[in-house]
Amino acid sequence: MAAKAEPIGPLNGHELAPLNTRADGSERPHGVTIVLQGSRSNSLQRDAPGEDRAAWSGKLQFFLSIIGYSVGLGNIWRFPYLCQQNGGGAFLIPFLIMLILEGIPLFLIEMAIGQKMRLGSLGVWNTIHPWLGGIGIASCVVTLFVALYYNVIITWVFFYLFNSIRLSADQLPWAHCPQDNGTAEAECTKASATVYYWYREALDASPSIDQPGAPRWWIVLYLLLAWIIVFFIVMKGIQSSGKVVYFTSLFPYVVLTIFFVRGITLPGSADGIIHMYKPKLNKLLDPTVWLDAATQVFYSFGLAFGSLIAFGSYNTPNNNCVRDVLLVSVCNALTAIYASVVIFSILGFKAFTMVEKCITKEIKILALHHINGFTLNSTQEYYEAHYPSVNSTVTAALNLTGCSMSKNLEEAAEGTGLAFIVFTQAILKLTPAPFWSIIFFLMLLSLGLGSQIGIMEGMLCTIFDIDFFKRFSKPVITGAVCTFCFFVGLIFTTGAGEYWLKMFDSFAGTIGLVVVALLEMVSVIYIYGHERFTNDIYEMTGYRPGWYWQVTWRYVGPFIVSCILLSSLIFMLLYPPTYGAWNAEEGRVEKTPYPDWVLAIAVAMILAGILPIPVVLLLRRFQCLALDVDIHQGSIRRIETTVSTKEMMSDQDGVDSSDERPTRLPTSIVRRPKK
């Protein structure tokens, strides 16, 4: 005999009833009725979502796609800088700790939830709860902002790559200052040939962000080329991009290995590596070092873009996502360390040549002034032994700075400064310089395209999961998105292009991503349920996550991401953001505060990446949308994960609530006609 069903408690937002009623209890004019169809035994059945979803052609293709996406430019030009500034080898301690406590757990959340539901970012959060659909929209908006400026970096790489095709080092355009223009020559002399080439020849930088000037035609052409290439790579989803990852993922390792073999044989390379990894343990007492480590881990994995969810959704349901996450995490960390060794071996060689040049110059000055017995034939050893005894008043009067490896290596650079200024200067010392320049920028191109493919895939997967866009083919949607991004990206082709890119990088892809990541963890662990999520992983992989995963998912991970969010907000409030404006008269970069109107745009971008979350929540909570297909679909898929829904079905259909058999799901929706 069937037991009487328990009464339904007060509605808490998980039930399907609000789909048909407003918050005040009145009936919606355009509601929907969920019709539960099943056998007399109350077994409800639905088809698995994503049966017609694209899938990886093989395990290697999936693994290389993840590696190509997560191992990006940050491993080359951000991690070495952080190591150098935050305690050298000691920085590896907080980096690895944050990798274990923050990066890997959140990485698994995104991969596993995508694989379980076989949906993109928007579909996943709608499925967990319709009120959370804004997380997917916010992720898509932030990803759009990042895609806009990330492709500009690829544009600059193309510019340098094509200009590297020369026969000798002397023919490289950044090897010498121009000789046919007095003004240009003076500007270049005050800076250096590589700095001048970057700011004047490549960017034609304007004096401020207020004076952008017209788009530079050569940058426009390279930007168009970059978007055309990205379009052809991603136009059919993983069917087209999956073939390119074999190059974009593997080629950087080939180049890094070539540079490593060459680098360690150069004089000064050991000094560069030692300088970078010599541990300064006292730095570990500085909380900003730990925040830098947590931030680096967060961005190096490409978390919260929706890309990892999309990649996971293309896996088979029984794929061992735990093993994949661990392998990619280890590979990511080792690549960052390996790249740092390569970069600083070359920079050590650059410092060695610069010190030799500096010593020769200062010996000549000291000899001409007959100081401390210096002669024109004095050796480097004599200089190192006797220079410290030179009176400081004399060195100041003669404008002598002292030549040392450590001082040269401490002049750190990151981002575009490292790639397009410092490293290009180091390449000039290698033989043959054009060859090293070509493979270096090919490596940056591969890394950039690999990450851009993942960024675009995360955004496009979200768009393709919206029913309205399913009536169009993937190439059409992809072409429309790439065209839109190209025209918006023209702002980066003006003389203020680098200033705008810095602003986008500082605001568009920071606060919004961290907020999305925090809500992802809260949604999966506390709304979907950590026990249910644990069981999902066990069903898919045969491995049941233990105490390490539970502690990091429920407590440690959200705490660390919250610290990143709070520190980012506090830093923005305490330190007004600035950008490096090129001063042509002085031949140097000057820190300049952003004008108020630019900061207003920055705030608008931050809000655009956050507001969809509360807006969608409020619209769906109070049923302000007359027609919202995604909410209905998400609710139906959500039935299997919601306890309160099971109670509703038991009450409605007279099911024995003590029955332990698994409940299956509804198969159809019937729209109620307007009364």
XYZ file of C-alpha atoms in Angstrom:
675
model
C 0.000 0.000 0.000
C 1.398 3.366 -0.935
C 2.160 5.676 1.911
C 0.599 9.099 1.939
C 2.856 11.724 0.418
C 4.209 14.359 2.764
C 2.895 17.905 2.262
C 5.046 20.280 0.356
C 6.818 22.880 2.444
C 7.080 26.557 1.561
C 8.479 27.336 -1.835
C 12.193 28.075 -1.708
C 12.943 28.686 -5.371
C 13.856 25.104 -6.285
C 10.334 24.024 -7.221
C 8.800 24.146 -10.661
C 5.666 25.913 -9.396
C 7.026 29.476 -9.855
C 7.171 28.780 -13.583
C 3.395 29.067 -13.698
C 2.805 31.692 -11.027
C 4.067 35.085 -10.141
C 5.716 35.884 -6.842
C 2.385 37.097 -5.416
C 0.656 33.839 -6.275
C -1.308 35.092 -9.270
C -1.184 33.093 -12.458
C 1.050 34.229 -15.281
C -0.765 34.952 -18.551
C 1.944 33.098 -20.476
C 2.844 30.283 -18.150
C 3.972 26.755 -18.880
C 2.709 23.499 -17.536
C 5.135 20.711 -16.813
C 3.441 17.464 -17.829
C 5.031 14.434 -16.213
C 4.647 11.481 -18.506
C 5.522 8.010 -17.434
C 4.273 4.551 -16.762
C 1.850 3.609 -13.990
C 4.838 2.606 -11.880
C 5.827 6.301 -11.871
C 9.127 5.751 -13.718
C 9.946 8.995 -15.460
C 12.373 8.996 -18.353
C 14.138 11.615 -20.434
C 16.725 11.531 -23.130
C 20.222 12.460 -22.101
C 21.090 16.024 -23.055
C 23.709 16.621 -25.652
C 23.267 13.384 -27.593
C 23.969 15.255 -30.837
C 26.761 17.278 -29.281
C 30.167 17.494 -30.948
C 32.827 15.233 -29.491
C 36.598 14.991 -29.524
C 38.032 12.714 -32.169
C 40.421 11.262 -29.638
C 41.938 11.629 -26.210
C 45.069 13.270 -27.580
C 43.062 15.986 -29.320
C 41.245 16.829 -26.103
C 44.428 16.862 -24.038
C 46.287 19.067 -26.506
C 43.334 21.471 -26.699
C 43.333 21.875 -22.930
C 47.118 22.304 -22.860
C 47.017 24.824 -25.706
C 44.334 26.809 -23.896
C 45.722 26.787 -20.347
C 49.415 27.111 -21.272
C 49.517 30.577 -22.768
C 51.447 33.801 -22.967
C 51.250 34.245 -19.194
C 53.570 31.277 -18.721
C 56.174 33.047 -20.838
C 55.988 36.694 -19.874
C 54.185 36.799 -16.511
C 55.401 33.887 -14.391
C 59.159 34.627 -14.765
C 58.547 38.240 -13.734
C 56.581 37.165 -10.651
C 59.317 34.739 -9.643
C 61.948 37.432 -9.941
C 59.958 40.013 -7.982
C 58.535 37.746 -5.285
C 61.443 35.876 -3.810
C 62.939 33.914 -6.685
C 62.783 30.191 -5.983
C 60.863 30.916 -2.784
C 57.912 32.011 -4.930
C 57.494 28.407 -6.044
C 56.303 27.546 -2.525
C 53.183 29.768 -2.519
C 52.657 29.046 -6.222
C 52.503 25.285 -5.711
C 50.407 25.645 -2.565
C 47.872 27.806 -4.391
C 47.941 25.387 -7.300
C 46.920 22.571 -4.951
C 44.413 24.514 -2.856
C 42.829 26.724 -5.501
C 43.688 25.913 -9.107
C 43.204 22.148 -9.278
C 39.911 22.023 -7.295
C 38.240 24.748 -9.374
C 39.674 23.232 -12.542
C 37.964 19.926 -11.716
C 34.668 21.662 -10.924
C 34.501 23.210 -14.394
C 35.689 20.138 -16.258
C 33.471 17.687 -14.395
C 30.270 19.747 -14.449
C 30.659 20.313 -18.198
C 31.259 16.605 -18.804
C 28.335 15.586 -16.602
C 25.739 17.858 -18.196
C 27.250 18.035 -21.689
C 26.257 21.669 -21.990
C 28.028 24.991 -22.377
C 28.393 27.525 -19.584
C 24.904 29.016 -19.970
C 23.219 25.631 -20.110
C 25.103 24.305 -17.083
C 24.069 27.116 -14.754
C 20.491 27.113 -16.054
C 20.402 23.407 -15.322
C 21.667 23.740 -11.776
C 19.089 26.454 -11.142
C 17.368 28.904 -13.522
C 18.186 31.781 -11.202
C 21.890 31.137 -11.870
C 21.655 31.596 -15.644
C 23.271 35.006 -15.296
C 26.579 33.335 -14.426
C 26.801 31.944 -17.945
C 25.886 35.305 -19.490
C 28.417 37.146 -17.311
C 31.116 34.648 -18.248
C 30.305 35.142 -21.938
C 30.483 38.951 -21.638
C 33.844 38.895 -19.861
C 35.164 36.383 -22.384
C 34.126 38.732 -25.193
C 36.120 41.578 -23.642
C 39.190 39.388 -23.280
C 38.893 38.037 -26.840
C 38.828 41.611 -28.134
C 42.249 42.548 -26.803
C 43.881 39.119 -26.789
C 43.758 39.015 -30.563
C 45.519 42.387 -30.656
C 48.532 40.748 -29.013
C 48.466 38.183 -31.819
C 48.330 41.137 -34.236
C 51.532 42.596 -32.788
C 53.188 39.185 -32.955
C 52.347 39.000 -36.660
C 53.912 42.422 -37.182
C 57.184 41.373 -35.560
C 57.134 37.941 -37.186
C 56.946 39.313 -40.734
C 59.536 41.970 -39.955
C 61.886 39.255 -38.681
C 62.309 37.829 -42.173
C 65.750 39.255 -42.859
C 69.155 37.879 -43.847
C 71.238 39.182 -40.950
C 70.983 40.773 -37.516
C 71.950 44.182 -38.899
C 68.950 44.062 -41.210
C 66.443 43.536 -38.380
C 64.527 46.821 -38.188
C 64.968 47.161 -34.405
C 68.733 46.615 -34.515
C 69.687 50.262 -35.160
C 68.274 53.726 -34.787
C 67.146 55.448 -38.004
C 69.776 57.692 -39.531
C 67.833 59.764 -42.056
C 65.699 61.826 -39.688
C 67.162 64.067 -37.039
C 64.067 64.056 -34.802
C 63.659 60.294 -34.968
C 67.343 59.755 -34.349
C 67.243 61.974 -31.254
C 64.170 60.148 -29.907
C 65.789 56.781 -30.514
C 69.101 57.803 -28.954
C 67.384 58.843 -25.736
C 65.632 55.470 -25.536
C 67.144 52.518 -27.392
C 66.681 50.949 -30.803
C 64.326 48.222 -29.560
C 62.265 50.600 -27.401
C 62.042 53.131 -30.223
C 60.961 50.481 -32.724
C 58.195 49.243 -30.427
C 56.669 52.610 -29.558
C 57.329 54.517 -32.768
C 57.531 52.032 -35.641
C 55.194 49.260 -34.463
C 52.613 51.210 -32.477
C 53.268 54.822 -33.507
C 52.189 55.572 -29.945
C 50.318 58.768 -29.187
C 51.321 60.971 -26.220
C 48.194 60.053 -24.255
C 44.987 58.058 -24.361
C 43.125 61.337 -24.963
C 44.875 61.757 -28.319
C 44.502 58.403 -30.094
C 44.676 59.648 -33.664
C 43.502 57.612 -36.629
C 43.899 53.822 -36.832
C 47.365 52.830 -38.051
C 46.731 51.090 -41.359
C 49.425 48.443 -40.913
C 48.002 47.394 -37.540
C 44.504 47.303 -39.063
C 45.692 44.905 -41.778
C 47.421 42.619 -39.285
C 44.357 42.694 -37.023
C 42.189 41.696 -39.980
C 44.606 38.853 -40.731
C 44.479 37.702 -37.110
C 40.672 37.584 -37.038
C 40.470 35.829 -40.410
C 42.811 33.113 -39.146
C 40.865 32.774 -35.880
C 37.613 32.527 -37.854
C 38.835 29.674 -40.043
C 40.172 27.843 -36.995
C 37.014 28.026 -34.870
C 34.266 28.337 -37.505
C 33.143 24.716 -37.114
C 33.897 24.321 -33.432
C 36.206 21.526 -32.388
C 35.797 19.878 -35.793
C 38.056 22.608 -37.183
C 39.974 23.883 -34.145
C 40.765 20.365 -32.958
C 43.077 19.856 -35.923
C 45.038 23.055 -35.306
C 45.863 22.276 -31.674
C 48.400 19.676 -32.740
C 50.553 22.585 -33.900
C 49.612 25.306 -31.400
C 50.140 22.982 -28.418
C 53.301 21.127 -29.411
C 55.284 23.736 -31.342
C 55.923 26.010 -28.300
C 57.620 23.110 -26.503
C 59.841 22.509 -29.520
C 60.884 26.165 -29.563
C 61.398 26.301 -25.806
C 63.646 23.265 -26.021
C 65.667 24.816 -28.864
C 66.087 28.017 -26.845
C 66.972 25.998 -23.740
C 69.738 24.054 -25.486
C 71.124 27.256 -26.986
C 70.606 29.335 -23.861
C 72.492 27.191 -21.362
C 75.580 27.243 -23.599
C 75.764 31.061 -23.593
C 77.960 33.050 -21.210
C 75.964 34.573 -18.377
C 73.076 32.117 -18.669
C 73.899 30.479 -15.335
C 73.920 33.883 -13.649
C 70.466 34.612 -15.065
C 68.995 31.315 -13.861
C 70.614 31.612 -10.430
C 69.416 35.197 -10.088
C 65.861 34.145 -10.807
C 65.618 31.035 -8.643
C 67.857 32.042 -5.744
C 65.343 31.811 -2.880
C 64.611 34.836 -0.730
C 62.601 33.199 2.041
C 61.889 36.473 3.833
C 59.542 37.344 0.957
C 57.160 34.613 2.127
C 56.157 36.855 5.034
C 54.711 39.354 2.563
C 50.980 38.638 1.992
C 51.097 40.236 -1.467
C 53.408 37.418 -2.595
C 50.722 34.874 -1.730
C 48.077 36.945 -3.464
C 50.278 37.163 -6.569
C 50.674 33.382 -6.502
C 46.923 32.824 -6.147
C 46.173 35.298 -8.931
C 48.746 33.734 -11.253
C 47.288 30.258 -10.676
C 43.783 31.550 -11.295
C 44.579 33.197 -14.625
C 47.074 30.598 -15.853
C 44.354 27.939 -15.902
C 41.892 30.163 -17.752
C 39.231 29.601 -15.116
C 35.725 31.124 -15.294
C 35.844 31.814 -19.054
C 33.450 28.968 -19.764
C 36.056 27.362 -22.025
C 36.872 24.495 -19.662
C 33.167 23.757 -19.256
C 32.812 23.690 -23.038
C 35.846 21.420 -23.479
C 34.539 19.087 -20.784
C 31.114 18.933 -22.443
C 32.664 17.407 -25.577
C 34.001 14.434 -23.582
C 32.303 11.070 -23.298
C 30.331 10.625 -20.044
C 32.794 8.022 -18.728
C 35.937 10.065 -19.363
C 38.322 10.175 -16.397
C 38.239 13.936 -15.884
C 40.092 13.712 -12.548
C 43.141 12.235 -14.240
C 42.928 14.853 -17.000
C 42.833 17.691 -14.483
C 45.855 16.388 -12.594
C 47.890 15.841 -15.778
C 47.095 19.284 -17.189
C 47.814 20.967 -13.847
C 51.213 19.336 -13.539
C 51.987 20.141 -17.174
C 50.953 23.767 -16.687
C 53.164 24.233 -13.613
C 56.178 22.499 -15.158
C 55.806 24.524 -18.353
C 55.848 27.793 -16.382
C 59.001 26.734 -14.539
C 60.644 25.422 -17.707
C 59.823 28.614 -19.616
C 61.273 30.698 -16.779
C 64.567 28.840 -17.016
C 64.669 29.400 -20.776
C 63.767 33.091 -20.547
C 66.306 33.901 -17.848
C 69.090 31.937 -19.477
C 68.698 34.235 -22.492
C 68.279 37.321 -20.307
C 71.398 36.296 -18.374
C 73.315 36.266 -21.657
C 71.860 39.681 -22.529
C 72.917 41.037 -19.138
C 76.409 39.601 -19.652
C 76.829 41.443 -22.962
C 75.386 44.647 -21.516
C 77.761 44.484 -18.544
C 80.740 43.976 -20.838
C 79.716 47.029 -22.857
C 79.123 49.042 -19.696
C 82.502 48.119 -18.192
C 84.343 49.058 -21.377
C 82.613 52.435 -21.384
C 83.277 53.196 -17.715
C 86.922 52.053 -17.858
C 87.446 54.533 -20.666
C 85.901 57.360 -18.619
C 87.931 56.497 -15.507
C 91.141 56.220 -17.525
C 90.638 59.612 -19.175
C 90.248 61.197 -15.738
C 93.203 59.219 -14.267
C 91.196 57.833 -11.362
C 92.422 54.931 -9.178
C 95.082 53.914 -11.682
C 92.626 53.030 -14.467
C 94.096 52.905 -17.968
C 92.601 52.221 -21.376
C 94.068 48.709 -21.127
C 92.521 47.922 -17.716
C 90.776 44.543 -17.624
C 87.312 43.647 -16.421
C 88.840 41.961 -13.371
C 90.683 45.167 -12.490
C 87.449 47.120 -12.816
C 85.552 44.726 -10.535
C 88.337 44.892 -7.941
C 88.923 48.661 -7.899
C 85.640 50.274 -8.877
C 84.093 49.841 -5.368
C 86.900 52.028 -3.941
C 86.111 54.952 -6.253
C 84.676 57.876 -4.298
C 80.895 58.187 -4.668
C 81.243 61.908 -5.359
C 83.445 61.112 -8.329
C 81.065 58.500 -9.733
C 78.151 60.906 -9.401
C 80.071 63.705 -11.114
C 81.093 61.410 -13.980
C 77.595 59.859 -14.202
C 78.933 56.362 -13.535
C 76.338 53.794 -12.493
C 78.498 50.753 -11.836
C 78.190 47.649 -13.962
C 76.933 44.459 -12.345
C 75.002 41.398 -13.478
C 72.556 41.521 -10.589
C 71.678 45.159 -11.195
C 71.073 44.504 -14.879
C 68.953 41.437 -14.179
C 66.863 43.270 -11.595
C 65.583 45.578 -14.327
C 62.642 43.277 -14.811
C 59.983 43.471 -17.461
C 56.740 41.639 -18.044
C 54.082 41.353 -20.696
C 54.628 43.225 -23.918
C 57.758 44.875 -22.530
C 59.442 41.509 -22.072
C 58.375 40.080 -25.427
C 58.717 43.054 -27.758
C 61.527 45.045 -26.118
C 63.730 43.059 -23.749
C 63.734 39.740 -25.580
C 64.102 41.288 -29.028
C 67.200 43.067 -27.723
C 68.560 39.759 -26.430
C 67.859 38.069 -29.771
C 70.132 40.563 -31.515
C 73.058 38.970 -29.670
C 72.264 35.481 -30.969
C 73.511 34.109 -34.273
C 71.759 34.051 -36.689
C 69.434 36.619 -35.102
C 66.646 36.465 -37.746
C 66.258 32.713 -37.206
C 65.887 33.095 -33.436
C 63.506 35.989 -33.898
C 61.296 34.030 -36.303
C 60.977 30.958 -34.090
C 60.457 33.100 -30.978
C 57.526 34.957 -32.500
C 56.186 31.745 -34.022
C 56.167 30.365 -30.490
C 54.282 33.425 -29.199
C 51.870 33.074 -32.122
C 51.225 29.429 -31.269
C 50.681 30.219 -27.589
C 48.410 33.140 -28.418
C 46.311 31.206 -30.928
C 46.005 28.234 -28.576
C 44.570 30.438 -25.841
C 42.427 32.449 -28.257
C 40.907 29.245 -29.632
C 39.886 28.264 -26.107
C 38.546 31.731 -25.320
C 36.461 31.804 -28.496
C 35.249 28.247 -27.968
C 33.974 29.130 -24.498
C 32.087 32.155 -25.810
C 30.726 30.492 -28.956
C 29.651 27.367 -27.079
C 27.476 29.566 -24.863
C 25.990 31.283 -27.918
C 25.342 27.970 -29.710
C 23.459 26.666 -26.669
C 20.869 29.453 -27.004
C 17.891 28.156 -28.965
C 17.513 31.323 -31.054
C 20.978 30.920 -32.584
C 20.581 27.225 -33.339
C 18.696 28.121 -36.517
C 21.963 29.503 -37.952
C 24.995 27.474 -38.923
C 28.133 27.629 -36.829
C 30.224 29.362 -39.525
C 27.615 32.120 -39.828
C 27.512 32.791 -36.079
C 31.289 32.562 -35.808
C 31.744 34.938 -38.732
C 29.334 37.454 -37.198
C 31.167 37.338 -33.856
C 34.609 37.698 -35.457
C 33.409 40.598 -37.635
C 31.969 42.374 -34.611
C 35.184 41.839 -32.653
C 37.297 43.157 -35.530
C 35.398 46.442 -35.794
C 35.340 46.988 -32.039
C 39.021 46.080 -31.951
C 39.885 48.985 -34.234
C 40.241 51.043 -31.074
C 43.433 49.071 -30.408
C 44.901 50.048 -33.773
C 45.104 53.752 -32.942
C 48.089 55.444 -31.360
C 46.503 54.783 -27.972
C 46.036 51.091 -28.726
C 48.458 49.800 -26.097
C 46.940 52.112 -23.498
C 43.473 50.718 -24.212
C 44.779 47.166 -24.106
C 46.313 47.827 -20.698
C 42.990 49.197 -19.490
C 41.035 46.203 -20.808
C 43.542 43.825 -19.250
C 43.350 45.594 -15.888
C 39.573 45.897 -15.654
C 37.617 43.829 -18.182
C 39.144 40.463 -17.363
C 39.756 40.739 -13.631
C 36.869 41.492 -11.261
C 34.243 39.863 -13.475
C 36.177 36.607 -13.831
C 36.851 36.335 -10.101
C 33.177 36.946 -9.277
C 32.117 34.299 -11.793
C 34.634 31.800 -10.386
C 33.447 32.380 -6.832
C 29.806 31.904 -7.781
C 30.688 28.789 -9.784
C 32.108 27.139 -6.682
C 29.194 28.245 -4.508
C 26.660 27.085 -7.104
C 28.149 23.635 -7.639
C 29.106 22.860 -4.046
C 26.259 24.468 -2.105
C 23.313 24.616 -4.523
C 23.900 21.595 -6.733
C 25.375 19.894 -3.673
C 28.877 18.627 -2.958
C 27.576 15.117 -2.243
C 25.708 14.973 -5.542
C 28.726 16.373 -7.367
C 30.958 13.800 -5.679
C 28.603 11.028 -6.776
C 28.610 12.382 -10.336
C 32.402 12.169 -10.469
C 32.275 8.661 -9.022
C 29.745 7.560 -11.647
C 31.813 9.053 -14.469
C 35.300 8.005 -13.353
C 34.996 5.318 -10.697
C 36.941 7.572 -8.321
C 35.228 9.087 -5.294
C 36.786 12.433 -4.297
C 38.000 12.305 -0.705
C 38.639 14.790 2.081
C 41.150 16.880 0.096
C 38.586 17.690 -2.576
C 35.795 18.274 -0.060
C 37.828 20.690 2.060
C 39.165 22.687 -0.901
C 35.799 22.800 -2.663
C 33.761 23.811 0.365
C 36.086 26.060 2.335
C 39.614 26.739 1.104
C 38.876 27.451 -2.572
C 36.047 29.961 -1.948
C 38.156 31.659 0.739
C 41.165 32.104 -1.572
C 39.060 33.395 -4.468
C 37.294 35.793 -2.082
C 40.698 37.085 -0.962
C 41.683 37.662 -4.605
C 38.438 39.566 -5.188
C 38.769 41.735 -2.087
C 42.453 42.462 -2.661
C 41.751 43.441 -6.275
C 39.019 45.855 -5.212
C 41.135 47.334 -2.396
C 44.129 47.726 -4.700
C 42.019 49.587 -7.268
C 40.692 51.936 -4.580
C 44.006 52.606 -2.834
C 46.152 52.932 -5.953
C 44.551 54.922 -8.773
C 45.182 52.997 -12.000
C 47.767 54.381 -14.392
C 49.141 53.508 -17.809
C 52.544 53.973 -19.411
C 52.324 56.863 -21.884
C 55.166 57.286 -24.368
C 56.990 60.606 -24.036
C 58.705 61.100 -27.390
C 60.666 64.147 -26.267
C 62.237 62.303 -23.350
C 62.352 58.927 -25.079
C 60.813 57.105 -22.143
C 57.546 55.847 -20.706
C 55.800 57.950 -18.085
C 53.191 56.718 -15.634
C 50.019 58.662 -16.382
C 46.647 58.449 -14.582
C 43.631 57.484 -16.642
C 41.216 60.350 -17.341
C 37.831 60.173 -15.653
C 35.961 59.277 -18.831
C 38.197 56.245 -19.371
C 37.666 55.134 -15.775
C 33.925 55.450 -16.371
C 34.258 53.055 -19.327
C 36.316 50.710 -17.135
C 33.619 50.704 -14.445
C 30.983 50.083 -17.118
C 32.924 47.042 -18.357
C 33.225 45.660 -14.842
C 29.502 46.116 -14.298
C 28.726 44.548 -17.683
C 30.573 41.442 -16.538
C 28.794 41.277 -13.173
C 25.269 42.701 -13.535
C 23.869 39.824 -15.653
C 24.095 37.649 -12.525
C 21.718 39.652 -10.282
C 19.590 40.836 -13.220
C 18.781 37.300 -14.390
C 18.223 36.195 -10.800
C 15.691 38.987 -10.174
C 13.945 38.585 -13.525
C 13.461 34.892 -12.973
C 12.660 35.178 -9.284
C 9.820 37.618 -9.941
C 8.905 36.108 -13.336
C 9.303 39.362 -15.275
C 9.992 37.590 -18.562
C 6.939 36.622 -20.590
C 8.851 34.046 -22.592
C 12.091 32.451 -21.478
C 12.835 29.163 -23.157
C 16.097 28.525 -21.357
C 14.518 28.651 -17.911
C 12.059 25.889 -18.794
C 14.676 23.665 -20.342
C 17.007 24.240 -17.423
C 14.270 23.411 -14.941
C 13.425 20.145 -16.621
C 17.033 18.989 -16.663
C 17.317 20.139 -13.075
C 14.634 17.758 -11.798
C 17.107 14.959 -11.146
C 19.237 17.183 -8.928
C 16.593 18.827 -6.758
C 15.187 17.192 -3.636
C 12.197 19.516 -3.442
C 11.198 18.625 -7.003
C 11.141 14.953 -6.074
C 8.748 15.840 -3.258
C 6.509 17.691 -5.716
C 6.358 14.751 -8.075
C 5.606 12.394 -5.204
C 2.759 14.590 -4.028
C 1.307 15.190 -7.476
C 1.398 11.634 -8.705
C 0.660 9.831 -5.486
C 4.020 8.133 -5.364
C 5.143 6.194 -2.366
C 7.683 8.579 -0.859
C 9.441 5.704 0.839
C 10.178 4.030 -2.471
C 13.953 3.797 -2.876
C 13.937 3.234 -6.615
C 15.669 5.938 -8.679
C 13.274 8.513 -10.109
C 13.466 9.192 -13.824
C 12.521 12.378 -15.498
C 9.814 14.031 -17.622
C 9.897 13.980 -21.357
C 7.707 16.790 -22.608
C 6.420 20.299 -22.044
C 2.949 21.428 -23.080
C 2.366 25.184 -23.328
C -0.797 26.412 -21.671
C -2.907 28.651 -23.950
C -3.607 32.184 -22.861
C -6.891 32.509 -21.003
